[in-house]
PDB file of C-alpha atoms in Angstrom:
ATOM      1  CA  MET A 257     134.354 162.136 -71.902  1.00 73.00           C
ATOM      2  CA  SER A 258     137.031 160.816 -69.432  1.00 86.00           C
ATOM      3  CA  LYS A 259     137.662 157.187 -68.856  1.00 89.00           C
ATOM      4  CA  TYR A 260     138.521 155.433 -65.606  1.00 91.00           C
ATOM      5  CA  SER A 261     138.938 152.205 -64.176  1.00 89.00           C
ATOM      6  CA  ASP A 262     137.995 150.494 -60.847  1.00 87.00           C
ATOM      7  CA  VAL A 263     140.422 148.400 -58.912  1.00 84.00           C
ATOM      8  CA  ASN A 264     140.032 145.410 -60.954  1.00 83.00           C
ATOM      9  CA  GLY A 265     140.718 147.071 -63.944  1.00 86.00           C
ATOM     10  CA  THR A 266     137.104 147.414 -65.309  1.00 89.00           C
ATOM     11  CA  PRO A 267     136.850 150.580 -67.181  1.00 92.00           C
ATOM     12  CA  PHE A 268     134.037 152.912 -67.062  1.00 93.00           C
ATOM     13  CA  THR A 269     133.208 156.623 -68.344  1.00 93.00           C
ATOM     14  CA  ASP A 270     131.452 160.011 -67.300  1.00 93.00           C
ATOM     15  CA  GLU A 271     128.693 158.495 -69.156  1.00 93.00           C
ATOM     16  CA  ASP A 272     128.244 155.257 -67.069  1.00 92.00           C
ATOM     17  CA  ILE A 273     128.827 157.656 -63.907  1.00 92.00           C
ATOM     18  CA  GLU A 274     125.707 159.813 -65.164  1.00 92.00           C
ATOM     19  CA  GLN A 275     123.460 156.487 -65.656  1.00 90.00           C
ATOM     20  CA  TRP A 276     124.428 155.153 -62.385  1.00 88.00           C
ATOM     21  CA  ALA A 277     123.237 158.399 -60.469  1.00 89.00           C
ATOM     22  CA  ALA A 278     120.119 158.558 -62.410  1.00 87.00           C
ATOM     23  CA  GLU A 279     119.485 155.065 -61.407  1.00 83.00           C
ATOM     24  CA  ALA A 280     120.313 155.751 -57.784  1.00 82.00           C
ATOM     25  CA  GLU A 281     118.319 158.751 -57.758  1.00 85.00           C
ATOM     26  CA  SER A 282     115.140 157.322 -59.435  1.00 83.00           C
ATOM     27  CA  GLU A 283     111.823 156.627 -57.286  1.00 82.00           C
ATOM     28  CA  GLN A 284     111.876 152.989 -59.083  1.00 78.00           C
ATOM     29  CA  GLY A 285     115.032 151.668 -57.543  1.00 67.00           C
ATOM     30  CA  TYR A 286     116.850 148.711 -58.576  1.00 69.00           C
ATOM     31  CA  THR A 287     115.024 146.790 -61.449  1.00 74.00           C
ATOM     32  CA  GLY A 288     117.653 144.352 -62.508  1.00 74.00           C
ATOM     33  CA  GLY A 289     117.374 140.633 -62.094  1.00 75.00           C
ATOM     34  CA  HIS A 290     118.681 138.492 -59.063  1.00 72.00           C
ATOM     35  CA  VAL A 291     122.331 138.362 -59.479  1.00 72.00           C
ATOM     36  CA  GLY A 292     122.646 134.825 -57.819  1.00 73.00           C
ATOM     37  CA  PRO A 293     121.467 132.583 -54.865  1.00 73.00           C
ATOM     38  CA  SER A 294     122.087 133.762 -51.423  1.00 71.00           C
ATOM     39  CA  VAL A 295     124.962 132.010 -49.698  1.00 69.00           C
ATOM     40  CA  PRO A 296     125.436 131.467 -46.097  1.00 76.00           C
ATOM     41  CA  GLY A 297     128.466 132.875 -44.205  1.00 72.00           C
ATOM     42  CA  ARG A 298     130.341 136.121 -44.454  1.00 66.00           C
ATOM     43  CA  PRO A 299     129.406 138.504 -47.112  1.00 63.00           C
ATOM     44  CA  ILE A 300     131.432 138.132 -50.368  1.00 59.00           C
ATOM     45  CA  SER A 301     130.598 140.966 -52.219  1.00 59.00           C
ATOM     46  CA  VAL A 302     133.137 143.647 -50.724  1.00 64.00           C
ATOM     47  CA  GLY A 303     135.808 143.460 -53.521  1.00 66.00           C
ATOM     48  CA  ALA A 304     137.981 140.810 -55.058  1.00 67.00           C
ATOM     49  CA  GLN A 305     141.051 141.788 -53.025  1.00 73.00           C
ATOM     50  CA  ALA A 306     139.112 142.198 -49.672  1.00 70.00           C
ATOM     51  CA  ARG A 307     140.677 140.727 -46.537  1.00 76.00           C
ATOM     52  CA  PRO A 308     139.203 140.162 -43.249  1.00 76.00           C
ATOM     53  CA  PHE A 309     140.086 142.397 -40.329  1.00 78.00           C
ATOM     54  CA  THR A 310     139.382 142.658 -36.720  1.00 82.00           C
ATOM     55  CA  LEU A 311     137.832 146.247 -35.382  1.00 80.00           C
ATOM     56  CA  ARG A 312     139.322 146.994 -32.103  1.00 86.00           C
ATOM     57  CA  LEU A 313     137.465 149.782 -30.038  1.00 85.00           C
ATOM     58  CA  ASP A 314     138.492 151.307 -26.795  1.00 86.00           C
ATOM     59  CA  ALA A 315     136.452 150.811 -23.543  1.00 85.00           C
ATOM     60  CA  ALA A 316     134.154 153.736 -23.997  1.00 85.00           C
ATOM     61  CA  ARG A 317     133.106 152.741 -27.455  1.00 85.00           C
ATOM     62  CA  ARG A 318     132.603 148.867 -26.381  1.00 82.00           C
ATOM     63  CA  GLY A 319     130.285 150.050 -23.933  1.00 83.00           C
ATOM     64  CA  GLN A 320     128.034 151.695 -26.797  1.00 83.00           C
ATOM     65  CA  VAL A 321     127.845 148.364 -28.383  1.00 81.00           C
ATOM     66  CA  PRO A 322     124.670 146.186 -27.606  1.00 77.00           C
ATOM     67  CA  GLY A 323     126.008 143.104 -25.766  1.00 69.00           C
ATOM     68  CA  GLY A 324     128.843 144.984 -24.538  1.00 61.00           C
ATOM     69  CA  GLY A 325     131.275 144.551 -27.475  1.00 56.00           C
ATOM     70  CA  VAL A 326     131.791 140.793 -26.767  1.00 60.00           C
ATOM     71  CA  ALA A 327     132.996 138.916 -29.670  1.00 59.00           C
ATOM     72  CA  LEU A 328     130.217 136.886 -31.575  1.00 56.00           C
ATOM     73  CA  GLY A 329     132.326 134.658 -33.571  1.00 54.00           C
ATOM     74  CA  PRO A 330     135.992 133.776 -34.056  1.00 55.00           C
ATOM     75  CA  SER A 331     138.216 136.640 -35.223  1.00 53.00           C
ATOM     76  CA  VAL A 332     140.580 135.849 -37.904  1.00 47.00           C
TER      77      VAL A 332
END
């Protein structure tokens, strides 16, 4: 059985991966408790070292975005 660690150093094994796959593929879906209250603002569950970024699109792709690709808020 191999041992791995995620980007934050949390260890996991092949057995953990098999368990996660079985949960994801089951008909039951997520059965755990709610992990906390919702918080207004930007999502915070993207990783401990996540940094904000601006996605730049060329004119052809901006034309495909609803609203014409105009900024909806301040870019960081």
